Amino acid sequence: GNSVSDPCGELYQGPHVASEPEVQAITAYIQSIGPIYGAIDFHSYYQEVMYPPAWTTDDSDSIHSMTLEYVAQWVAAAASQVGVTYTAQRMSSVYTASGTFTDWIFENGHKSTGEEAHSERQKPHCVIPITIELRPKYNKDSKDTKDTYSGFMLPRSEILPACQEMVPAVVKFSQLVLEEGAKCNKL
């Protein structure tokens, strides 16, 4: 992916895998409660609902990719009900990055502590992770100062509207994870 070694870069990869205490805590927690059937990673900014993978543009698992795209499209539609448009895309079509939470949970969410790694043939891959990039949409070409916001910190004025958009999105995501997870577990 396009991760960078510059600590000031937007896609800084850290000094080594799981180097940050927050990442270590989340990883340990998820492994202790596993398996995980769905996860949402919230970020700002771009008004996108993205599905894995982020690290490659290879489409080797087209059936699961179609499920992930289906879920992302429904979640984007649910988030768009409040008035701001969200679009659904594969993460790697927006940017490639190594070490994203969404990729990690996609590959590891079906495991629990002490469980050996499973190959795709041994166990269906039932994890449905997405990343939601919250409002406002970055528009570097806009002449309107209201549209030229750039950065990862959501302005105070955008917090409540973003939450209002996410309620129907999270409800729809939960419904879809239950439906798609039930289908997958019957395989």
Short mmCIF file of N, CA and C in Angstrom, two decimals:
data_model
loop_
_atom_site.label_atom_id
_atom_site.label_comp_id
_atom_site.label_asym_id
_atom_site.label_seq_id
_atom_site.Cartn_x
_atom_site.Cartn_y
_atom_site.Cartn_z
N GLY A 1 0.81 -1.19 0.00
CA GLY A 1 0.00 0.00 0.00
C GLY A 1 0.85 1.25 0.00
N ASN A 2 0.23 2.36 0.18
CA ASN A 2 0.91 3.65 0.14
C ASN A 2 1.24 4.19 1.51
N SER A 3 1.38 3.34 2.51
CA SER A 3 1.76 3.80 3.83
C SER A 3 3.13 4.46 3.76
N VAL A 4 3.35 5.40 4.66
CA VAL A 4 4.61 6.15 4.65
C VAL A 4 5.33 6.01 5.99
N SER A 5 6.64 6.21 5.96
CA SER A 5 7.42 6.13 7.19
C SER A 5 7.57 7.48 7.88
N ASP A 6 7.09 8.55 7.27
CA ASP A 6 7.15 9.90 7.83
C ASP A 6 6.08 10.04 8.91
N PRO A 7 6.44 10.24 10.19
CA PRO A 7 5.46 10.35 11.26
C PRO A 7 4.45 11.49 11.06
N CYS A 8 4.75 12.45 10.20
CA CYS A 8 3.82 13.56 9.93
C CYS A 8 2.92 13.27 8.74
N GLY A 9 3.11 12.16 8.05
CA GLY A 9 2.32 11.83 6.87
C GLY A 9 0.94 11.33 7.25
N GLU A 10 -0.05 11.59 6.37
CA GLU A 10 -1.43 11.16 6.62
C GLU A 10 -1.55 9.63 6.68
N LEU A 11 -0.67 8.91 5.99
CA LEU A 11 -0.73 7.44 5.96
C LEU A 11 0.46 6.83 6.70
N TYR A 12 0.88 7.47 7.79
CA TYR A 12 2.02 6.97 8.58
C TYR A 12 1.72 5.57 9.09
N GLN A 13 2.65 4.66 8.86
CA GLN A 13 2.46 3.26 9.21
C GLN A 13 2.89 2.91 10.63
N GLY A 14 3.57 3.81 11.32
CA GLY A 14 4.08 3.51 12.65
C GLY A 14 5.43 2.84 12.55
N PRO A 15 6.15 2.72 13.68
CA PRO A 15 7.49 2.15 13.64
C PRO A 15 7.49 0.63 13.37
N HIS A 16 6.42 -0.07 13.75
CA HIS A 16 6.30 -1.50 13.47
C HIS A 16 4.84 -1.90 13.63
N VAL A 17 4.51 -3.10 13.21
CA VAL A 17 3.13 -3.60 13.26
C VAL A 17 2.61 -3.52 14.69
N ALA A 18 1.40 -2.99 14.85
CA ALA A 18 0.73 -2.88 16.15
C ALA A 18 1.62 -2.19 17.19
N SER A 19 2.30 -1.13 16.77
CA SER A 19 3.23 -0.44 17.67
C SER A 19 2.54 0.44 18.70
N GLU A 20 1.32 0.84 18.44
CA GLU A 20 0.65 1.78 19.34
C GLU A 20 -0.18 1.04 20.38
N PRO A 21 -0.21 1.54 21.63
CA PRO A 21 -0.95 0.86 22.70
C PRO A 21 -2.45 0.75 22.40
N GLU A 22 -3.01 1.73 21.68
CA GLU A 22 -4.43 1.67 21.33
C GLU A 22 -4.70 0.50 20.40
N VAL A 23 -3.82 0.31 19.43
CA VAL A 23 -3.96 -0.81 18.49
C VAL A 23 -3.80 -2.13 19.23
N GLN A 24 -2.85 -2.21 20.12
CA GLN A 24 -2.64 -3.43 20.89
C GLN A 24 -3.86 -3.75 21.74
N ALA A 25 -4.47 -2.74 22.35
CA ALA A 25 -5.65 -2.95 23.20
C ALA A 25 -6.84 -3.42 22.37
N ILE A 26 -7.10 -2.78 21.22
CA ILE A 26 -8.22 -3.18 20.36
C ILE A 26 -8.00 -4.60 19.83
N THR A 27 -6.78 -4.90 19.40
CA THR A 27 -6.45 -6.23 18.89
C THR A 27 -6.70 -7.29 19.97
N ALA A 28 -6.20 -7.05 21.15
CA ALA A 28 -6.39 -8.01 22.25
C ALA A 28 -7.87 -8.18 22.58
N TYR A 29 -8.61 -7.09 22.61
CA TYR A 29 -10.04 -7.15 22.92
C TYR A 29 -10.78 -7.97 21.86
N ILE A 30 -10.56 -7.68 20.60
CA ILE A 30 -11.26 -8.38 19.53
C ILE A 30 -10.91 -9.87 19.56
N GLN A 31 -9.65 -10.19 19.78
CA GLN A 31 -9.26 -11.60 19.85
C GLN A 31 -9.86 -12.30 21.06
N SER A 32 -10.12 -11.56 22.12
CA SER A 32 -10.68 -12.17 23.33
C SER A 32 -12.17 -12.46 23.20
N ILE A 33 -12.87 -11.70 22.36
CA ILE A 33 -14.32 -11.90 22.24
C ILE A 33 -14.71 -12.63 20.97
N GLY A 34 -13.79 -12.74 19.99
CA GLY A 34 -14.09 -13.29 18.67
C GLY A 34 -15.04 -14.47 18.71
N PRO A 35 -15.59 -14.89 17.61
CA PRO A 35 -15.40 -14.28 16.31
C PRO A 35 -16.24 -13.02 16.13
N ILE A 36 -15.79 -12.17 15.22
CA ILE A 36 -16.48 -10.93 14.88
C ILE A 36 -17.17 -11.13 13.54
N TYR A 37 -18.39 -10.68 13.42
CA TYR A 37 -19.12 -10.83 12.16
C TYR A 37 -19.16 -9.53 11.37
N GLY A 38 -19.02 -8.40 12.03
CA GLY A 38 -19.02 -7.12 11.34
C GLY A 38 -18.34 -6.06 12.19
N ALA A 39 -17.77 -5.07 11.52
CA ALA A 39 -17.10 -3.98 12.24
C ALA A 39 -17.14 -2.72 11.38
N ILE A 40 -17.29 -1.58 12.04
CA ILE A 40 -17.24 -0.30 11.35
C ILE A 40 -16.07 0.50 11.92
N ASP A 41 -15.25 1.01 11.03
CA ASP A 41 -14.14 1.87 11.39
C ASP A 41 -14.50 3.29 10.91
N PHE A 42 -14.75 4.20 11.86
CA PHE A 42 -15.15 5.56 11.51
C PHE A 42 -13.93 6.46 11.36
N HIS A 43 -13.96 7.27 10.32
CA HIS A 43 -12.91 8.25 10.05
C HIS A 43 -13.55 9.54 9.55
N SER A 44 -12.74 10.57 9.44
CA SER A 44 -13.15 11.75 8.70
C SER A 44 -11.99 12.04 7.76
N TYR A 45 -12.22 12.44 6.69
CA TYR A 45 -13.26 13.13 6.00
C TYR A 45 -13.40 12.53 4.60
N TYR A 46 -14.53 12.48 4.02
CA TYR A 46 -14.70 12.19 2.60
C TYR A 46 -16.09 11.69 2.22
N GLN A 47 -16.95 11.40 3.16
CA GLN A 47 -18.30 10.93 2.87
C GLN A 47 -18.31 9.69 1.99
N GLU A 48 -17.56 8.69 2.42
CA GLU A 48 -17.46 7.43 1.70
C GLU A 48 -17.78 6.28 2.66
N VAL A 49 -18.34 5.22 2.11
CA VAL A 49 -18.45 3.95 2.82
C VAL A 49 -17.58 2.99 2.01
N MET A 50 -16.50 2.53 2.63
CA MET A 50 -15.51 1.74 1.91
C MET A 50 -15.40 0.33 2.48
N TYR A 51 -15.13 -0.61 1.60
CA TYR A 51 -14.97 -2.00 2.00
C TYR A 51 -13.59 -2.50 1.56
N PRO A 52 -13.09 -3.54 2.24
CA PRO A 52 -11.74 -4.02 1.94
C PRO A 52 -11.67 -4.77 0.60
N PRO A 53 -10.44 -4.93 0.14
CA PRO A 53 -9.18 -4.60 0.77
C PRO A 53 -8.71 -3.18 0.45
N ALA A 54 -7.83 -2.67 1.31
CA ALA A 54 -7.19 -1.38 1.07
C ALA A 54 -5.77 -1.58 0.55
N TRP A 55 -5.19 -2.71 0.87
CA TRP A 55 -3.77 -2.91 0.55
C TRP A 55 -3.52 -3.39 -0.87
N THR A 56 -4.54 -3.84 -1.58
CA THR A 56 -4.34 -4.35 -2.94
C THR A 56 -5.56 -4.06 -3.81
N THR A 57 -5.34 -4.00 -5.10
CA THR A 57 -6.44 -3.86 -6.05
C THR A 57 -6.84 -5.21 -6.64
N ASP A 58 -6.17 -6.28 -6.21
CA ASP A 58 -6.48 -7.63 -6.68
C ASP A 58 -7.89 -8.01 -6.23
N ASP A 59 -8.65 -8.65 -7.11
CA ASP A 59 -10.02 -9.05 -6.80
C ASP A 59 -10.14 -10.57 -6.82
N SER A 60 -9.34 -11.23 -5.99
CA SER A 60 -9.30 -12.70 -6.01
C SER A 60 -10.51 -13.34 -5.35
N ASP A 61 -11.19 -12.66 -4.46
CA ASP A 61 -12.36 -13.22 -3.77
C ASP A 61 -13.61 -12.48 -4.24
N SER A 62 -14.02 -12.71 -5.48
CA SER A 62 -15.08 -11.90 -6.07
C SER A 62 -16.43 -12.10 -5.40
N ILE A 63 -16.73 -13.30 -4.88
CA ILE A 63 -18.03 -13.53 -4.24
C ILE A 63 -18.12 -12.71 -2.96
N HIS A 64 -17.10 -12.77 -2.12
CA HIS A 64 -17.12 -11.98 -0.89
C HIS A 64 -17.04 -10.49 -1.20
N SER A 65 -16.31 -10.13 -2.24
CA SER A 65 -16.21 -8.74 -2.64
C SER A 65 -17.58 -8.20 -3.03
N MET A 66 -18.40 -9.02 -3.71
CA MET A 66 -19.75 -8.59 -4.08
C MET A 66 -20.60 -8.38 -2.83
N THR A 67 -20.45 -9.24 -1.83
CA THR A 67 -21.19 -9.08 -0.57
C THR A 67 -20.78 -7.79 0.12
N LEU A 68 -19.48 -7.54 0.20
CA LEU A 68 -18.98 -6.33 0.84
C LEU A 68 -19.46 -5.08 0.10
N GLU A 69 -19.44 -5.12 -1.22
CA GLU A 69 -19.92 -3.98 -2.01
C GLU A 69 -21.42 -3.76 -1.78
N TYR A 70 -22.18 -4.83 -1.75
CA TYR A 70 -23.63 -4.77 -1.49
C TYR A 70 -23.91 -4.09 -0.14
N VAL A 71 -23.22 -4.53 0.89
CA VAL A 71 -23.40 -3.96 2.23
C VAL A 71 -23.01 -2.48 2.22
N ALA A 72 -21.87 -2.15 1.62
CA ALA A 72 -21.42 -0.76 1.58
C ALA A 72 -22.41 0.13 0.85
N GLN A 73 -22.99 -0.35 -0.24
CA GLN A 73 -23.97 0.45 -0.98
C GLN A 73 -25.22 0.72 -0.14
N TRP A 74 -25.70 -0.29 0.58
CA TRP A 74 -26.88 -0.09 1.44
C TRP A 74 -26.57 0.86 2.59
N VAL A 75 -25.40 0.74 3.18
CA VAL A 75 -25.03 1.63 4.29
C VAL A 75 -24.88 3.06 3.78
N ALA A 76 -24.30 3.24 2.60
CA ALA A 76 -24.17 4.58 2.02
C ALA A 76 -25.55 5.19 1.76
N ALA A 77 -26.47 4.38 1.26
CA ALA A 77 -27.83 4.86 1.02
C ALA A 77 -28.51 5.26 2.33
N ALA A 78 -28.33 4.46 3.37
CA ALA A 78 -28.93 4.77 4.68
C ALA A 78 -28.35 6.06 5.24
N ALA A 79 -27.03 6.24 5.14
CA ALA A 79 -26.39 7.46 5.65
C ALA A 79 -26.83 8.69 4.85
N SER A 80 -27.15 8.51 3.59
CA SER A 80 -27.54 9.62 2.71
C SER A 80 -28.97 10.09 2.92
N GLN A 81 -29.76 9.39 3.72
CA GLN A 81 -31.16 9.75 3.95
C GLN A 81 -31.31 11.12 4.61
N VAL A 82 -30.30 11.55 5.34
CA VAL A 82 -30.42 12.77 6.13
C VAL A 82 -30.10 14.02 5.31
N GLY A 83 -29.53 13.86 4.11
CA GLY A 83 -29.32 15.03 3.27
C GLY A 83 -27.94 15.16 2.66
N VAL A 84 -26.95 14.46 3.17
CA VAL A 84 -25.60 14.50 2.61
C VAL A 84 -25.39 13.18 1.88
N THR A 85 -24.75 13.24 0.72
CA THR A 85 -24.57 12.03 -0.07
C THR A 85 -23.28 11.30 0.30
N TYR A 86 -23.42 10.03 0.62
CA TYR A 86 -22.29 9.12 0.84
C TYR A 86 -22.23 8.17 -0.35
N THR A 87 -21.04 7.81 -0.77
CA THR A 87 -20.89 6.85 -1.85
C THR A 87 -20.15 5.62 -1.34
N ALA A 88 -20.39 4.49 -1.99
CA ALA A 88 -19.74 3.23 -1.62
C ALA A 88 -18.64 2.91 -2.62
N GLN A 89 -17.46 2.55 -2.10
CA GLN A 89 -16.34 2.19 -2.96
C GLN A 89 -15.43 1.21 -2.25
N ARG A 90 -14.72 0.45 -3.03
CA ARG A 90 -13.67 -0.40 -2.49
C ARG A 90 -12.55 0.52 -2.00
N MET A 91 -11.99 0.24 -0.85
CA MET A 91 -10.95 1.13 -0.28
C MET A 91 -9.80 1.38 -1.25
N SER A 92 -9.32 0.33 -1.88
CA SER A 92 -8.15 0.49 -2.75
C SER A 92 -8.46 1.31 -4.00
N SER A 93 -9.74 1.54 -4.32
CA SER A 93 -10.05 2.41 -5.45
C SER A 93 -9.95 3.88 -5.05
N VAL A 94 -9.97 4.17 -3.76
CA VAL A 94 -9.81 5.53 -3.25
C VAL A 94 -8.33 5.78 -2.96
N TYR A 95 -7.71 4.88 -2.23
CA TYR A 95 -6.28 4.92 -1.94
C TYR A 95 -5.85 3.53 -1.48
N THR A 96 -4.61 3.19 -1.71
CA THR A 96 -4.10 1.94 -1.17
C THR A 96 -3.31 2.25 0.09
N ALA A 97 -3.50 1.43 1.09
CA ALA A 97 -2.81 1.64 2.36
C ALA A 97 -2.62 0.29 3.04
N SER A 98 -1.49 0.11 3.66
CA SER A 98 -1.21 -1.11 4.40
C SER A 98 -1.59 -0.95 5.86
N GLY A 99 -2.04 -2.03 6.46
CA GLY A 99 -2.27 -2.03 7.90
C GLY A 99 -3.55 -1.37 8.36
N THR A 100 -4.57 -1.28 7.52
CA THR A 100 -5.82 -0.66 7.96
C THR A 100 -6.57 -1.60 8.89
N PHE A 101 -7.37 -1.03 9.77
CA PHE A 101 -8.20 -1.82 10.68
C PHE A 101 -9.15 -2.71 9.89
N THR A 102 -9.72 -2.14 8.82
CA THR A 102 -10.70 -2.89 8.02
C THR A 102 -10.06 -4.13 7.40
N ASP A 103 -8.85 -3.99 6.87
CA ASP A 103 -8.15 -5.16 6.33
C ASP A 103 -7.82 -6.16 7.43
N TRP A 104 -7.37 -5.67 8.58
CA TRP A 104 -7.00 -6.57 9.67
C TRP A 104 -8.22 -7.37 10.15
N ILE A 105 -9.33 -6.69 10.35
CA ILE A 105 -10.53 -7.38 10.86
C ILE A 105 -11.07 -8.33 9.80
N PHE A 106 -10.94 -7.98 8.52
CA PHE A 106 -11.36 -8.85 7.42
C PHE A 106 -10.57 -10.16 7.45
N GLU A 107 -9.29 -10.07 7.74
CA GLU A 107 -8.43 -11.26 7.76
C GLU A 107 -8.43 -12.00 9.09
N ASN A 108 -8.70 -11.30 10.20
CA ASN A 108 -8.52 -11.90 11.52
C ASN A 108 -9.75 -11.93 12.40
N GLY A 109 -10.83 -11.31 12.00
CA GLY A 109 -12.00 -11.19 12.86
C GLY A 109 -12.69 -12.49 13.19
N HIS A 110 -12.47 -13.53 12.38
CA HIS A 110 -13.12 -14.82 12.64
C HIS A 110 -12.33 -15.66 13.64
N LYS A 111 -11.19 -15.17 14.07
CA LYS A 111 -10.34 -15.92 15.01
C LYS A 111 -10.56 -15.42 16.43
N SER A 112 -10.33 -16.28 17.38
CA SER A 112 -10.32 -15.86 18.78
C SER A 112 -8.98 -16.25 19.37
N THR A 113 -8.69 -15.80 20.56
CA THR A 113 -7.40 -16.04 21.18
C THR A 113 -7.10 -17.53 21.22
N GLY A 114 -5.89 -17.89 20.81
CA GLY A 114 -5.45 -19.27 20.85
C GLY A 114 -5.90 -20.09 19.66
N GLU A 115 -6.77 -19.55 18.81
CA GLU A 115 -7.25 -20.31 17.66
C GLU A 115 -6.20 -20.26 16.56
N GLU A 116 -5.95 -21.40 15.96
CA GLU A 116 -5.00 -21.46 14.86
C GLU A 116 -5.59 -20.76 13.64
N ALA A 117 -4.73 -20.26 12.78
CA ALA A 117 -5.19 -19.61 11.56
C ALA A 117 -5.91 -20.62 10.68
N HIS A 118 -7.00 -20.19 10.10
CA HIS A 118 -7.78 -21.05 9.21
C HIS A 118 -7.57 -20.61 7.77
N SER A 119 -7.51 -21.57 6.88
CA SER A 119 -7.47 -21.21 5.47
C SER A 119 -8.88 -20.95 5.00
N GLU A 120 -9.00 -20.31 3.86
CA GLU A 120 -10.32 -20.02 3.31
C GLU A 120 -11.09 -21.32 3.06
N ARG A 121 -10.40 -22.40 2.73
CA ARG A 121 -11.10 -23.66 2.45
C ARG A 121 -11.64 -24.31 3.71
N GLN A 122 -11.00 -24.08 4.84
CA GLN A 122 -11.42 -24.71 6.09
C GLN A 122 -12.58 -23.99 6.75
N LYS A 123 -12.67 -22.70 6.58
CA LYS A 123 -13.68 -21.93 7.30
C LYS A 123 -14.20 -20.80 6.41
N PRO A 124 -15.51 -20.67 6.26
CA PRO A 124 -16.03 -19.55 5.45
C PRO A 124 -15.62 -18.21 6.06
N HIS A 125 -15.38 -17.26 5.20
CA HIS A 125 -14.99 -15.93 5.67
C HIS A 125 -16.25 -15.10 5.87
N CYS A 126 -16.69 -14.97 7.10
CA CYS A 126 -17.98 -14.34 7.39
C CYS A 126 -17.86 -12.92 7.93
N VAL A 127 -16.68 -12.37 7.98
CA VAL A 127 -16.49 -11.04 8.57
C VAL A 127 -16.82 -9.97 7.53
N ILE A 128 -17.65 -8.98 7.94
CA ILE A 128 -18.02 -7.88 7.07
C ILE A 128 -17.59 -6.57 7.72
N PRO A 129 -16.40 -6.09 7.37
CA PRO A 129 -15.94 -4.81 7.90
C PRO A 129 -16.08 -3.71 6.86
N ILE A 130 -16.38 -2.51 7.32
CA ILE A 130 -16.40 -1.34 6.44
C ILE A 130 -15.73 -0.17 7.15
N THR A 131 -15.29 0.78 6.37
CA THR A 131 -14.80 2.05 6.90
C THR A 131 -15.75 3.12 6.43
N ILE A 132 -16.20 3.95 7.35
CA ILE A 132 -17.04 5.09 6.98
C ILE A 132 -16.23 6.36 7.21
N GLU A 133 -16.02 7.07 6.11
CA GLU A 133 -15.38 8.38 6.17
C GLU A 133 -16.51 9.39 6.33
N LEU A 134 -16.53 10.06 7.47
CA LEU A 134 -17.60 10.99 7.81
C LEU A 134 -17.55 12.27 6.99
N ARG A 135 -18.57 13.06 7.15
CA ARG A 135 -18.60 14.40 6.55
C ARG A 135 -17.57 15.28 7.21
N PRO A 136 -17.28 16.44 6.70
CA PRO A 136 -17.70 16.96 5.41
C PRO A 136 -16.80 16.43 4.31
N LYS A 137 -17.32 16.41 3.09
CA LYS A 137 -16.52 15.95 1.95
C LYS A 137 -15.47 16.99 1.64
N TYR A 138 -14.26 16.55 1.49
CA TYR A 138 -13.15 17.45 1.17
C TYR A 138 -13.29 17.91 -0.27
N ASN A 139 -13.20 19.21 -0.49
CA ASN A 139 -13.32 19.79 -1.82
C ASN A 139 -12.22 20.83 -1.99
N LYS A 140 -11.06 20.40 -2.44
CA LYS A 140 -9.92 21.31 -2.54
C LYS A 140 -10.09 22.40 -3.59
N ASP A 141 -11.00 22.21 -4.56
CA ASP A 141 -11.17 23.18 -5.63
C ASP A 141 -12.26 24.20 -5.36
N SER A 142 -12.99 24.08 -4.26
CA SER A 142 -14.10 24.97 -3.99
C SER A 142 -13.62 26.38 -3.64
N LYS A 143 -14.37 27.37 -4.11
CA LYS A 143 -14.09 28.77 -3.77
C LYS A 143 -14.82 29.16 -2.48
N ASP A 144 -15.81 28.36 -2.08
CA ASP A 144 -16.59 28.61 -0.88
C ASP A 144 -15.79 28.12 0.33
N THR A 145 -15.45 29.02 1.25
CA THR A 145 -14.64 28.64 2.40
C THR A 145 -15.31 27.56 3.25
N LYS A 146 -16.63 27.49 3.21
CA LYS A 146 -17.36 26.46 3.96
C LYS A 146 -17.02 25.06 3.43
N ASP A 147 -16.68 24.97 2.12
CA ASP A 147 -16.39 23.69 1.48
C ASP A 147 -14.91 23.33 1.48
N THR A 148 -14.05 24.17 1.96
CA THR A 148 -12.62 23.92 1.82
C THR A 148 -12.00 23.26 3.05
N TYR A 149 -12.82 22.76 3.94
CA TYR A 149 -12.32 22.06 5.13
C TYR A 149 -11.36 20.96 4.72
N SER A 150 -10.29 20.84 5.42
CA SER A 150 -9.33 19.77 5.18
C SER A 150 -8.76 19.35 6.53
N GLY A 151 -8.69 18.08 6.75
CA GLY A 151 -8.08 17.59 7.97
C GLY A 151 -8.89 16.48 8.59
N PHE A 152 -8.34 15.85 9.61
CA PHE A 152 -8.98 14.70 10.21
C PHE A 152 -9.88 15.03 11.40
N MET A 153 -9.85 16.25 11.88
CA MET A 153 -10.67 16.61 13.03
C MET A 153 -11.98 17.20 12.56
N LEU A 154 -13.07 16.53 12.90
CA LEU A 154 -14.39 16.99 12.49
C LEU A 154 -14.74 18.27 13.25
N PRO A 155 -15.12 19.34 12.53
CA PRO A 155 -15.49 20.58 13.22
C PRO A 155 -16.70 20.36 14.13
N ARG A 156 -16.75 21.10 15.20
CA ARG A 156 -17.84 20.98 16.18
C ARG A 156 -19.22 21.06 15.51
N SER A 157 -19.37 21.94 14.53
CA SER A 157 -20.66 22.13 13.86
C SER A 157 -21.08 20.91 13.05
N GLU A 158 -20.16 20.00 12.76
CA GLU A 158 -20.46 18.83 11.95
C GLU A 158 -20.72 17.56 12.78
N ILE A 159 -20.49 17.62 14.08
CA ILE A 159 -20.60 16.41 14.91
C ILE A 159 -22.03 15.89 14.99
N LEU A 160 -22.98 16.72 15.36
CA LEU A 160 -24.37 16.27 15.47
C LEU A 160 -24.93 15.81 14.12
N PRO A 161 -24.74 16.57 13.02
CA PRO A 161 -25.23 16.07 11.74
C PRO A 161 -24.59 14.73 11.34
N ALA A 162 -23.31 14.57 11.62
CA ALA A 162 -22.65 13.30 11.30
C ALA A 162 -23.27 12.15 12.09
N CYS A 163 -23.55 12.39 13.36
CA CYS A 163 -24.20 11.36 14.19
C CYS A 163 -25.59 11.03 13.67
N GLN A 164 -26.33 12.04 13.26
CA GLN A 164 -27.68 11.81 12.73
C GLN A 164 -27.64 10.98 11.44
N GLU A 165 -26.61 11.16 10.64
CA GLU A 165 -26.46 10.35 9.43
C GLU A 165 -26.08 8.92 9.77
N MET A 166 -25.32 8.75 10.82
CA MET A 166 -24.79 7.43 11.13
C MET A 166 -25.81 6.51 11.81
N VAL A 167 -26.81 7.05 12.47
CA VAL A 167 -27.80 6.19 13.13
C VAL A 167 -28.46 5.24 12.12
N PRO A 168 -29.07 5.75 11.03
CA PRO A 168 -29.66 4.80 10.08
C PRO A 168 -28.61 3.92 9.40
N ALA A 169 -27.41 4.44 9.22
CA ALA A 169 -26.34 3.67 8.58
C ALA A 169 -25.93 2.48 9.46
N VAL A 170 -25.76 2.72 10.76
CA VAL A 170 -25.35 1.64 11.67
C VAL A 170 -26.48 0.62 11.84
N VAL A 171 -27.72 1.08 11.90
CA VAL A 171 -28.86 0.15 11.99
C VAL A 171 -28.89 -0.73 10.75
N LYS A 172 -28.75 -0.15 9.56
CA LYS A 172 -28.77 -0.93 8.32
C LYS A 172 -27.60 -1.89 8.28
N PHE A 173 -26.42 -1.43 8.68
CA PHE A 173 -25.24 -2.29 8.70
C PHE A 173 -25.48 -3.50 9.60
N SER A 174 -26.03 -3.27 10.78
CA SER A 174 -26.30 -4.37 11.73
C SER A 174 -27.26 -5.39 11.12
N GLN A 175 -28.31 -4.91 10.47
CA GLN A 175 -29.27 -5.81 9.82
C GLN A 175 -28.58 -6.64 8.74
N LEU A 176 -27.78 -6.00 7.92
CA LEU A 176 -27.11 -6.71 6.84
C LEU A 176 -26.08 -7.70 7.33
N VAL A 177 -25.35 -7.36 8.38
CA VAL A 177 -24.38 -8.29 8.94
C VAL A 177 -25.09 -9.55 9.46
N LEU A 178 -26.22 -9.37 10.11
CA LEU A 178 -26.99 -10.53 10.59
C LEU A 178 -27.47 -11.39 9.42
N GLU A 179 -28.00 -10.75 8.37
CA GLU A 179 -28.50 -11.49 7.21
C GLU A 179 -27.37 -12.19 6.47
N GLU A 180 -26.31 -11.46 6.13
CA GLU A 180 -25.21 -12.03 5.37
C GLU A 180 -24.43 -13.04 6.20
N GLY A 181 -24.27 -12.77 7.50
CA GLY A 181 -23.58 -13.72 8.37
C GLY A 181 -24.32 -15.03 8.47
N ALA A 182 -25.64 -14.97 8.51
CA ALA A 182 -26.46 -16.20 8.56
C ALA A 182 -26.27 -17.01 7.28
N LYS A 183 -26.22 -16.34 6.14
CA LYS A 183 -26.01 -17.03 4.86
C LYS A 183 -24.64 -17.70 4.86
N CYS A 184 -23.64 -16.97 5.30
CA CYS A 184 -22.26 -17.47 5.27
C CYS A 184 -22.09 -18.67 6.20
N ASN A 185 -22.69 -18.60 7.38
CA ASN A 185 -22.52 -19.68 8.35
C ASN A 185 -23.21 -20.97 7.92
N LYS A 186 -24.12 -20.89 6.96
CA LYS A 186 -24.79 -22.09 6.47
C LYS A 186 -23.98 -22.78 5.39
N LEU A 187 -22.92 -22.12 4.89
CA LEU A 187 -22.11 -22.73 3.83
C LEU A 187 -21.44 -24.00 4.31
#
